[in-house]
Coordinates of C-alpha atoms and ligand atoms in Angstrom, one line a residue:
M5 CA 157.9 113.7 105.5
K6 CA 160.1 113.1 102.5
C7 CA 162.7 110.3 102.6
L8 CA 166.0 111.7 103.8
P9 CA 169.0 111.4 101.5
I10 CA 171.9 109.4 102.8
G11 CA 175.1 111.4 103.5
L12 CA 176.8 113.4 106.1
T13 CA 174.2 116.2 106.3
A14 CA 171.5 113.5 106.5
Y15 CA 173.4 111.8 109.3
W16 CA 173.2 115.0 111.4
L17 CA 169.6 115.5 110.5
V18 CA 168.8 111.9 111.5
A19 CA 170.8 112.2 114.7
F20 CA 168.8 115.3 115.5
F21 CA 165.5 113.5 114.8
F22 CA 166.6 110.5 116.8
S23 CA 167.5 112.5 119.9
I24 CA 164.3 114.5 120.2
G25 CA 162.0 113.3 117.5
A26 CA 160.3 115.4 114.9
E27 CA 158.1 117.8 116.8
G28 CA 157.9 115.3 119.6
K29 CA 156.5 112.6 117.3
P30 CA 158.0 109.2 116.9
L31 CA 160.2 108.5 113.8
T32 CA 158.4 107.6 110.6
S33 CA 159.3 104.2 109.2
Q34 CA 161.2 105.9 106.5
E35 CA 163.3 107.9 109.0
L36 CA 163.8 104.9 111.1
V37 CA 165.4 102.7 108.4
V38 CA 168.0 105.4 107.5
S39 CA 168.7 106.4 111.1
K40 CA 171.8 105.4 113.1
P41 CA 171.1 102.6 115.6
Q42 CA 172.2 102.8 119.2
S43 CA 173.6 100.0 121.3
I44 CA 170.8 98.9 123.6
T45 CA 173.3 98.4 126.4
S46 CA 174.0 102.1 126.8
I47 CA 170.4 103.2 126.8
T48 CA 167.1 102.5 128.6
L49 CA 164.4 101.2 126.3
A50 CA 162.2 104.0 127.6
S51 CA 164.6 106.5 125.9
L52 CA 163.6 105.0 122.5
D53 CA 160.0 106.3 123.0
Q54 CA 160.0 109.6 121.1
N55 CA 156.3 110.4 121.4
E56 CA 155.8 113.5 123.5
K57 CA 152.1 113.5 123.5
P58 CA 151.0 109.9 123.1
W59 CA 147.5 110.7 124.4
E60 CA 146.8 112.7 121.2
N61 CA 147.3 109.5 119.2
I62 CA 146.1 106.7 121.4
P63 CA 147.2 103.2 120.5
A64 CA 144.8 100.3 120.2
F65 CA 144.4 98.1 123.2
E66 CA 146.4 95.3 121.4
E67 CA 149.4 97.7 121.2
R68 CA 148.7 98.7 124.8
P69 CA 147.7 102.2 125.9
Y70 CA 150.2 103.9 128.2
V71 CA 150.1 103.5 132.0
Y72 CA 150.4 106.8 133.8
L73 CA 152.3 106.7 137.1
G74 CA 151.7 110.3 138.2
P75 CA 149.6 112.8 136.4
S76 CA 147.1 111.1 134.0
A77 CA 147.0 112.0 130.3
L78 CA 144.0 114.3 131.1
E79 CA 146.0 116.0 133.9
L80 CA 149.0 116.4 131.6
A81 CA 146.8 117.8 128.8
T82 CA 145.1 120.3 131.2
G83 CA 148.4 121.5 132.8
S84 CA 148.3 119.9 136.3
A85 CA 151.4 120.1 138.4
P86 CA 154.0 117.3 138.0
K87 CA 154.3 114.8 140.9
T88 CA 157.6 114.3 142.7
R89 CA 157.7 110.5 142.7
P90 CA 156.2 107.9 140.4
E91 CA 153.2 106.3 142.1
I92 CA 152.6 102.5 141.8
T93 CA 149.9 100.5 143.7
D94 CA 150.8 97.9 146.4
R95 CA 149.2 95.3 144.2
L96 CA 152.0 95.7 141.7
K97 CA 154.6 95.5 144.4
E98 CA 153.1 92.3 145.7
M99 CA 153.1 90.9 142.1
G100 CA 156.7 92.0 141.5
D101 CA 157.9 90.4 144.7
R102 CA 156.6 87.1 143.3
F103 CA 157.5 87.6 139.6
F104 CA 161.1 88.8 139.7
P105 CA 162.5 86.1 142.1
Q106 CA 160.8 83.4 140.1
I107 CA 162.5 84.5 136.9
Q108 CA 165.8 84.9 138.7
Q109 CA 165.6 81.3 139.8
Q110 CA 165.0 80.2 136.2
L111 CA 167.9 82.3 135.0
K112 CA 170.1 80.6 137.6
I113 CA 171.9 83.9 138.4
S114 CA 172.3 84.9 142.0
E115 CA 172.2 88.7 141.3
V116 CA 170.2 90.1 138.4
E117 CA 168.7 93.3 137.2
F118 CA 165.6 93.7 135.1
E119 CA 164.4 96.7 133.0
T120 CA 160.7 96.8 133.7
W121 CA 157.6 99.0 133.8
P122 CA 153.8 98.7 134.5
T123 CA 151.7 97.8 131.5
L124 CA 148.3 96.1 131.0
D125 CA 147.6 92.4 130.5
D126 CA 145.0 91.0 128.0
W127 CA 142.3 91.6 130.6
G128 CA 143.2 95.2 131.0
L129 CA 144.7 94.6 134.4
V130 CA 147.9 96.3 135.3
T131 CA 151.0 94.1 135.5
W132 CA 154.8 94.2 134.9
N133 CA 156.3 94.4 131.5
I134 CA 159.7 92.6 131.9
S135 CA 161.7 93.2 128.8
R136 CA 165.4 92.7 129.6
Y137 CA 167.9 91.5 132.2
R138 CA 171.6 91.7 133.0
K139 CA 173.8 90.5 135.8
N140 CA 174.9 94.0 136.8
E141 CA 175.7 97.4 135.4
S142 CA 178.8 96.3 133.6
D143 CA 177.0 93.4 131.9
E144 CA 175.1 93.6 128.5
W145 CA 171.3 93.8 128.6
K146 CA 169.7 90.6 127.2
W147 CA 166.1 90.4 125.9
L148 CA 163.7 88.3 127.9
D149 CA 161.0 86.2 126.4
A150 CA 158.2 84.1 128.0
S151 CA 160.1 80.8 127.8
L152 CA 161.5 81.2 131.4
W153 CA 158.1 81.9 132.9
N154 CA 156.3 78.9 134.5
K155 CA 152.6 79.6 134.8
P156 CA 151.9 79.3 138.5
D157 CA 149.5 76.5 139.4
G158 CA 146.3 77.3 141.2
D159 CA 147.2 80.8 142.0
S160 CA 144.3 82.9 143.1
D161 CA 145.6 85.9 141.2
P162 CA 145.9 84.9 137.5
T163 CA 147.7 88.0 136.5
E164 CA 151.0 87.2 134.8
P165 CA 153.9 89.4 133.7
V166 CA 154.3 90.3 130.0
F167 CA 157.5 89.5 128.1
T168 CA 159.1 90.4 124.8
K169 CA 158.3 88.6 121.6
V170 CA 160.4 88.7 118.4
L171 CA 158.8 89.0 114.9
D172 CA 160.7 88.9 111.6
P173 CA 158.9 91.0 109.0
R174 CA 160.4 88.9 106.2
L175 CA 158.3 85.9 107.3
P176 CA 154.8 86.2 105.9
E177 CA 153.1 85.2 109.1
D178 CA 155.1 87.7 111.1
F179 CA 154.6 90.4 108.5
D180 CA 150.8 89.9 108.8
K181 CA 151.0 90.2 112.6
L182 CA 152.8 93.5 112.2
F183 CA 151.2 95.3 109.3
N184 CA 148.0 93.7 108.1
N185 CA 145.3 96.0 109.2
I186 CA 142.5 93.7 108.2
P187 CA 143.9 90.3 109.3
A188 CA 142.2 87.0 108.5
G189 CA 141.1 86.2 112.1
L190 CA 138.1 88.1 113.4
Y191 CA 139.8 89.3 116.6
D192 CA 143.4 89.8 115.3
R193 CA 145.0 93.1 115.0
P194 CA 148.4 94.3 113.8
I195 CA 150.8 95.2 116.6
F196 CA 153.2 97.3 114.7
G197 CA 152.8 100.1 117.3
A198 CA 154.3 97.9 120.0
A199 CA 157.5 97.1 118.1
V200 CA 161.0 98.2 118.9
W201 CA 163.2 97.8 115.8
T202 CA 166.6 96.3 116.2
T203 CA 169.5 94.7 114.3
K204 CA 169.3 91.0 113.7
D205 CA 171.3 90.2 116.9
G206 CA 169.0 92.5 118.9
K207 CA 172.0 94.5 120.1
Q208 CA 171.4 97.7 118.3
A209 CA 168.1 99.6 118.4
Y210 CA 166.7 102.0 115.8
G211 CA 163.7 103.2 117.6
G212 CA 160.3 102.0 118.8
W213 CA 156.6 102.6 119.2
L214 CA 156.2 104.3 115.8
D215 CA 153.0 105.9 114.6
S216 CA 150.8 103.1 113.2
S217 CA 148.4 105.3 111.1
D218 CA 149.9 104.2 107.8
L219 CA 150.7 100.5 108.0
A220 CA 151.0 100.0 104.3
T221 CA 153.9 102.4 104.0
A222 CA 155.5 101.1 107.2
G223 CA 155.2 97.5 105.9
T224 CA 156.9 98.4 102.6
D225 CA 159.7 100.3 104.4
L226 CA 160.5 97.6 107.0
K227 CA 159.8 94.3 105.2
N228 CA 163.2 93.9 103.6
S229 CA 165.1 96.2 105.9
G230 CA 166.8 93.3 107.7
L231 CA 165.5 94.7 111.0
L232 CA 163.7 92.6 113.6
A233 CA 160.7 93.7 115.6
H234 CA 160.8 93.2 119.3
I235 CA 157.3 93.4 120.6
V236 CA 157.5 95.3 123.8
F237 CA 154.5 97.2 125.1
P238 CA 155.3 100.9 125.5
P239 CA 156.9 102.2 128.6
A240 CA 154.9 103.7 131.4
R241 CA 154.7 107.5 131.6
F242 CA 155.7 109.7 134.5
N243 CA 155.2 113.5 134.3
G244 CA 154.7 113.1 130.6
K245 CA 158.0 111.3 130.0
P246 CA 158.6 107.6 129.1
K247 CA 159.6 105.8 132.3
S248 CA 161.1 102.4 133.0
F249 CA 162.7 101.0 136.2
V250 CA 165.8 98.9 136.9
V251 CA 164.8 96.4 139.6
Q252 CA 167.4 94.3 141.3
V253 CA 167.0 90.8 142.7
T254 CA 169.6 89.4 145.1
S255 CA 169.2 85.8 146.2
G256 CA 165.4 85.9 146.0
A257 CA 164.9 89.4 147.4
V258 CA 163.7 92.3 145.3
I259 CA 165.4 95.6 145.7
W260 CA 162.9 98.3 144.4
P261 CA 164.1 101.7 143.2
G262 CA 163.8 104.1 146.1
E263 CA 162.0 106.7 143.9
I264 CA 158.8 104.6 143.8
S265 CA 155.9 105.8 146.0
W266 CA 153.7 102.8 146.8
T267 CA 150.0 103.6 147.0
S268 CA 147.1 101.5 148.1
E269 CA 144.0 101.2 146.0
V270 CA 141.0 103.1 147.4
K271 CA 138.0 100.9 148.3
R272 CA 134.9 102.8 147.1
R273 CA 131.3 102.2 148.1
L274 CA 127.8 103.1 147.0
S275 CA 125.0 103.6 149.4
S276 CA 121.2 103.4 149.2
Q277 CA 120.0 107.0 149.1
K278 CA 116.5 108.5 149.1
Y279 CA 116.0 110.0 145.6
S280 CA 113.3 112.2 144.1
P281 CA 113.4 112.0 140.3
I282 CA 113.6 114.7 137.7
F283 CA 111.5 112.7 135.3
T284 CA 108.2 111.6 136.8
K285 CA 106.4 110.8 133.5
W286 CA 107.5 109.1 130.4
P287 CA 105.8 109.2 127.0
H288 CA 103.3 106.3 126.8
D289 CA 105.0 105.1 123.6
F290 CA 108.6 105.1 124.9
E291 CA 109.0 101.4 124.4
P292 CA 107.7 101.2 120.8
R293 CA 109.7 104.3 119.8
Y294 CA 112.8 102.8 121.4
L295 CA 112.3 99.5 119.5
E296 CA 111.9 101.3 116.2
H297 CA 115.2 103.1 116.7
V298 CA 116.8 99.7 117.5
Q299 CA 115.3 98.2 114.3
R300 CA 116.6 101.0 112.1
A301 CA 120.0 100.7 113.7
S302 CA 120.0 96.9 113.1
G303 CA 118.9 97.2 109.5
E304 CA 115.5 95.5 110.2
I305 CA 113.7 98.6 109.0
P306 CA 115.3 100.1 105.9
V307 CA 115.9 103.8 105.9
H308 CA 115.6 106.6 103.3
T309 CA 118.8 108.5 103.5
P310 CA 119.3 112.2 102.9
S311 CA 120.9 111.4 99.5
G312 CA 117.7 109.6 98.3
K313 CA 118.9 106.0 98.8
V314 CA 117.1 103.3 100.6
I315 CA 119.6 101.4 102.8
D316 CA 119.2 98.7 105.4
F317 CA 122.2 99.3 107.6
R318 CA 123.7 95.9 107.4
K319 CA 127.2 96.7 106.2
M320 CA 128.5 98.3 109.5
G321 CA 132.0 97.1 110.0
S322 CA 134.6 99.9 110.2
G323 CA 137.1 97.6 108.5
Q324 CA 134.8 97.1 105.4
P325 CA 136.0 99.6 102.9
D326 CA 132.4 100.0 101.5
H327 CA 130.7 100.2 104.9
H328 CA 127.5 102.2 105.5
I329 CA 128.6 103.7 108.9
V330 CA 129.1 107.2 107.5
E331 CA 125.7 107.1 105.7
Y332 CA 124.0 105.9 108.9
L333 CA 125.5 108.8 110.8
E334 CA 124.4 111.3 108.1
Y335 CA 121.0 109.8 108.4
L336 CA 120.9 110.4 112.2
K337 CA 122.3 113.9 111.7
T338 CA 119.8 115.0 109.2
E339 CA 116.6 113.0 109.8
H340 CA 116.8 112.8 113.6
Y341 CA 118.8 115.6 115.1
E342 CA 118.3 118.3 112.5
K343 CA 114.6 117.6 111.7
K344 CA 113.3 116.4 115.1
I345 CA 115.5 117.9 117.8
K346 CA 117.2 121.1 116.7
S347 CA 114.0 123.2 116.8
K348 CA 113.5 122.3 120.4
I349 CA 117.0 122.9 121.6
P350 CA 118.4 126.3 120.6
G351 CA 122.1 126.1 120.2
L352 CA 122.2 122.3 119.7
S353 CA 125.5 121.5 118.0
I354 CA 125.6 118.6 115.6
E355 CA 129.0 117.7 114.1
L356 CA 129.8 114.8 111.7
D357 CA 133.5 114.5 112.3
H358 CA 135.0 112.7 109.3
F359 CA 138.4 111.1 109.4
M360 CA 140.4 108.4 107.7
W361 CA 141.6 105.1 109.2
Q362 CA 143.9 102.9 107.2
K363 CA 142.6 104.6 104.0
I364 CA 139.0 103.9 104.9
P365 CA 136.6 106.9 105.5
E366 CA 135.2 106.9 109.0
A367 CA 133.2 109.3 111.1
N368 CA 131.8 110.0 114.6
L369 CA 128.6 112.0 115.2
I370 CA 129.1 114.4 118.0
V371 CA 125.9 116.1 119.4
K372 CA 126.0 118.7 122.1
I373 CA 123.0 119.9 124.2
P374 CA 124.2 123.2 125.7
G375 CA 123.9 123.8 129.4
T376 CA 123.6 127.3 130.9
L377 CA 126.9 127.4 132.7
P378 CA 129.8 129.4 131.2
R379 CA 132.5 127.4 129.4
D380 CA 135.0 127.5 132.4
K381 CA 132.5 126.0 134.8
N382 CA 130.6 123.8 132.4
R383 CA 131.6 120.1 132.8
P384 CA 129.6 118.0 130.2
I385 CA 128.2 114.6 130.9
I386 CA 128.7 112.4 127.9
F387 CA 126.7 109.4 126.5
V388 CA 128.8 107.1 124.3
D389 CA 127.5 104.3 122.1
H390 CA 129.1 102.5 119.2
V391 CA 127.3 102.4 115.9
D392 CA 129.5 99.9 114.1
K393 CA 128.7 96.2 114.2
A394 CA 130.8 93.0 114.8
I395 CA 131.6 90.5 112.1
A396 CA 129.2 87.6 112.4
E397 CA 131.2 84.7 113.9
D398 CA 128.6 82.0 112.9
H399 CA 128.5 83.1 109.3
Y400 CA 132.3 83.4 109.1
A401 CA 132.8 79.9 110.5
K402 CA 130.6 78.4 107.8
T403 CA 131.7 80.5 104.8
N404 CA 134.9 82.4 105.7
E405 CA 133.0 85.5 104.6
K406 CA 133.1 88.6 106.7
I407 CA 129.6 90.2 107.0
T408 CA 128.4 92.2 110.0
T409 CA 125.6 91.1 112.4
G410 CA 122.4 93.2 112.6
G411 CA 123.7 94.2 116.0
A412 CA 120.3 94.9 117.5
D413 CA 121.7 94.3 121.0
D414 CA 125.3 95.1 120.2
N415 CA 125.0 98.0 119.9
G416 CA 121.6 99.2 118.4
T417 CA 120.2 99.2 122.0
A418 CA 122.8 101.9 122.9
T419 CA 122.3 104.0 119.8
A420 CA 118.6 103.9 120.3
A421 CA 119.1 104.9 123.9
E422 CA 120.9 108.1 122.8
L423 CA 118.1 108.9 120.3
M424 CA 115.5 108.5 123.0
A425 CA 117.6 110.6 125.4
S426 CA 117.7 113.4 122.8
E427 CA 113.9 113.2 122.4
I428 CA 113.2 113.3 126.2
Y429 CA 115.7 116.0 126.8
A430 CA 114.3 118.1 123.9
E431 CA 110.9 118.1 125.6
R432 CA 112.3 119.2 128.9
Y433 CA 114.7 121.8 127.3
L434 CA 111.8 124.0 126.3
E435 CA 110.8 124.4 129.9
K436 CA 114.4 124.7 131.3
P437 CA 117.9 123.9 130.0
P438 CA 120.4 121.9 132.1
A439 CA 123.3 123.6 134.0
H440 CA 126.0 121.5 132.4
D441 CA 126.1 120.3 128.7
I442 CA 124.9 116.9 127.9
W443 CA 126.8 115.4 124.9
L444 CA 125.7 112.4 122.8
F445 CA 128.5 110.6 121.0
H446 CA 127.7 108.1 118.2
I447 CA 131.1 106.5 117.8
T448 CA 132.5 104.3 115.0
G449 CA 134.9 101.4 115.1
E450 CA 134.6 99.8 118.5
E451 CA 134.6 96.3 117.1
Y452 CA 137.5 94.5 115.5
P453 CA 139.6 95.3 113.6
G454 CA 139.0 98.9 114.6
S455 CA 139.5 98.3 118.3
S456 CA 137.8 101.5 119.5
L457 CA 139.3 103.5 116.7
G458 CA 136.5 106.1 116.9
A459 CA 136.7 106.5 120.7
R460 CA 140.5 106.8 120.5
H461 CA 140.1 109.5 117.8
Q462 CA 137.5 111.4 119.8
V463 CA 139.4 111.1 123.2
G464 CA 142.6 112.3 121.4
R465 CA 140.6 115.4 120.2
M466 CA 139.3 116.1 123.7
L467 CA 142.7 115.9 125.2
K468 CA 144.2 118.2 122.6
Q469 CA 141.6 120.7 123.6
G470 CA 142.1 120.1 127.4
Q471 CA 138.5 119.2 127.7
M472 CA 137.3 118.7 131.3
I473 CA 134.0 116.8 131.8
T474 CA 131.7 115.5 134.6
G475 CA 132.1 112.0 133.1
V476 CA 131.1 109.5 130.5
I477 CA 128.3 106.9 130.5
D478 CA 129.3 104.3 127.9
M479 CA 126.6 101.9 126.9
D480 CA 127.3 98.6 125.2
M481 CA 124.5 96.0 124.9
L482 CA 121.4 96.7 127.0
G483 CA 118.8 94.2 125.8
H484 CA 119.5 90.6 126.8
H485 CA 119.3 88.8 130.1
P486 CA 118.9 85.1 131.0
E487 CA 115.3 84.2 131.7
H488 CA 115.8 83.7 135.4
S489 CA 117.9 86.9 135.9
K490 CA 116.7 90.4 136.4
R491 CA 120.2 92.0 136.6
F492 CA 121.9 94.7 134.7
Q493 CA 125.3 96.0 135.5
I494 CA 127.1 99.3 136.3
N495 CA 130.8 99.2 135.8
P496 CA 132.5 102.3 137.3
G497 CA 136.1 103.2 136.7
P498 CA 138.4 103.4 139.7
T499 CA 138.2 107.2 140.3
A500 CA 135.9 108.9 142.8
G501 CA 134.2 110.8 140.0
S502 CA 133.3 107.5 138.3
W503 CA 131.7 106.3 141.5
K504 CA 129.7 109.5 141.7
I505 CA 128.2 108.6 138.3
A506 CA 127.6 105.0 139.4
Q507 CA 125.7 106.4 142.5
A508 CA 123.6 108.6 140.3
I509 CA 122.7 105.6 138.1
L510 CA 121.9 103.5 141.2
N511 CA 119.7 106.2 142.6
A512 CA 117.8 106.6 139.3
S513 CA 117.4 102.8 139.0
Q514 CA 115.3 102.7 142.2
I515 CA 112.7 104.8 140.5
H516 CA 112.9 103.9 136.9
A517 CA 114.1 100.3 136.9
A518 CA 112.6 99.1 140.2
R519 CA 111.7 95.7 138.7
W520 CA 115.3 95.0 137.8
T521 CA 118.4 94.4 139.9
P522 CA 121.4 96.7 139.3
I523 CA 124.8 95.1 140.0
V524 CA 127.8 97.3 140.6
R525 CA 131.0 95.6 139.4
L526 CA 134.3 96.6 140.8
P527 CA 136.8 98.1 138.4
Y528 CA 138.7 95.5 136.4
S529 CA 136.3 92.6 137.5
R530 CA 136.1 89.9 134.8
K531 CA 132.5 89.5 135.7
G532 CA 132.0 93.1 134.5
Y533 CA 132.5 94.5 131.1
D534 CA 134.6 97.6 130.9
T535 CA 137.9 96.3 129.5
Q536 CA 137.7 96.3 125.7
T537 CA 134.9 98.7 125.4
D538 CA 134.9 102.4 124.4
G539 CA 134.5 103.2 128.1
E540 CA 138.0 101.9 128.7
V541 CA 139.6 104.4 126.3
F542 CA 138.2 107.2 128.4
R543 CA 139.2 105.5 131.7
L544 CA 142.8 104.9 130.7
V545 CA 143.5 108.6 130.0
G546 CA 141.9 109.6 133.3
Y547 CA 138.3 110.6 132.6
D548 CA 135.6 109.6 135.0
H549 CA 133.3 107.0 133.5
V550 CA 130.8 104.2 133.9
T551 CA 130.1 101.5 131.3
S552 CA 126.5 100.4 131.8
N553 CA 125.2 97.2 130.2
E554 CA 123.3 94.0 130.5
D555 CA 124.6 91.5 132.9
K556 CA 127.4 90.2 130.7
G557 CA 131.1 90.0 131.8
L558 CA 134.3 89.7 129.9
N559 CA 134.6 86.1 131.3
H560 CA 131.4 84.7 129.9
R561 CA 130.6 86.7 126.8
R562 CA 131.6 84.0 124.4
G563 CA 129.2 81.2 124.1
D564 CA 126.3 83.5 124.4
K565 CA 124.0 82.4 121.6
N566 CA 123.6 85.6 119.8
Y567 CA 126.7 87.5 120.8
H568 CA 128.5 88.6 117.6
E569 CA 126.2 86.3 115.5
L570 CA 123.6 86.8 112.8
G571 CA 121.0 86.1 115.4
D572 CA 121.5 89.4 117.1
E573 CA 118.0 90.6 116.1
S574 CA 115.5 92.8 117.9
S575 CA 113.0 89.9 118.3
L576 CA 115.4 88.5 121.0
L577 CA 115.6 91.6 123.0
D578 CA 113.6 92.3 126.2
I579 CA 112.5 95.9 125.3
P580 CA 110.9 96.7 128.7
Y581 CA 114.1 95.6 130.4
A582 CA 116.3 97.7 128.1
S583 CA 113.8 100.7 128.2
D584 CA 113.9 100.8 132.0
H585 CA 117.7 100.8 131.9
V586 CA 117.7 103.6 129.3
K587 CA 115.2 105.7 131.4
T588 CA 117.5 105.2 134.4
L589 CA 120.5 106.5 132.5
I590 CA 118.5 109.5 131.1
E591 CA 117.6 110.4 134.6
A592 CA 121.1 109.9 136.0
A593 CA 122.7 112.1 133.3
A594 CA 120.1 114.8 133.9
E595 CA 120.8 114.7 137.6
L596 CA 124.6 114.9 137.0
A597 CA 124.1 117.8 134.6
G598 CA 122.3 119.8 137.3
W599 CA 118.9 119.7 135.6
R600 CA 116.7 120.4 138.6
Ligands
ZN8 ZN1 129.6 96.3 121.5

């Protein structure tokens, strides 16, 4: 959109954009700086969120995806009926009953109101975003930062509320935090998308939660605008609209808005079931073939690309402007799927979906094995890997240079799993096709600084199309285990459908991974690994899913000798262990796809 001229006509245009947003999209940075601010006392912060369909442009985890308090993004995209009251779990009520009185005490005000909404903490757990407070309705709202919060000692629940932070784009350090899409630190990410823009005194707001797809332009527009960024994670969503609550605290007691419907979390269980497998025989060379796929993915075996180049796929960071991810996907498309698989699966769809991210070309490879069911009854089961690699921490610490790891485990083991799945399925397809589609997604940009950019792009596409599915099996690191351990883990999401997928994996593991021990992790467990994977992107919009991986949790992933280091090579993998896990997942997906 062109920059609007300043003048009376422009004022009306701007006012129009401000009130409803252009086509339900947030203001651009150019529109924002010429728009008319509003006093933050007269509005809710939620009203500043102009994004009508945020699920079509999913923010990175660091900018916080939306929390849905009624219909999920998927339900909204597929036209489910609205709910009458916002639903919030008892867990959040219990947390709020602790958090709000504690802050009231620190404020030393006997009666206080907070503007608040559910958001996610750094671990992906739901918590309260507490952005502002006032004494009562006739008082002015004041911003609330973390300075009043005393970390509780020895609390069994480590979840804490989230407060507002202020950044000044004129300060180089703050500018970097807002707009630098390839920051110096390996795990930093700009948080422009979580900013609410205000006057210097914080009393007038211009808008918030802008589209962060062009940070360079936004940085130029806002650097010297004189505006401040209040970092506030985006409001919750109820029936598709931004939603915040005003919670009152009177002498230590919380008065919750009557509209909230408190719900309890469903406890789900898996059982040991008798299971007769679909696949009773595997190719004798399954393991060496699997290993070879891993070694090509990790750059240990160079590859002749369709364009005649020989490449070892070692430059595999989505933030490296000259990365080889697209060439790797072209190689998979042509040399694997088109040459080896397509002739055996009539109707196989192979799409290299190109897109741009912060001016860098990116792509996902989307492969669809067609089932026999008609479209309206067909619910695909989807495998997800990520083909990009992490920046090597050990090399960076020594040289300050950002090169990617070979990524044999993270995540060559998963890419190779999908390639094996396509080979196994191709053999069976000739006899009989599955009922539901089985889709194989090779996804870019899971690692920093992309932060699941490929998964966010693909999930946005699926929601735009209102795509219903059976569920997702996300794989991330399948090949390591400590010597004394035989475990691998299954991380289902909280939905019933997610646990159905977990049950299918558990059943299949009894046959195909009998020498190993599957561990089912509860949703959001720090011992598990679902938060900050591509699986989480599917979960947060409402898709059923499981992330399946080696026995590594969010809480102990650092300090692993080869995790995100140059040493992530295939020689350190336990190939029989990974292969049995892969066979288990191939079986489970076939079962879920009705391939009997
Ligand atoms: Zn990974």
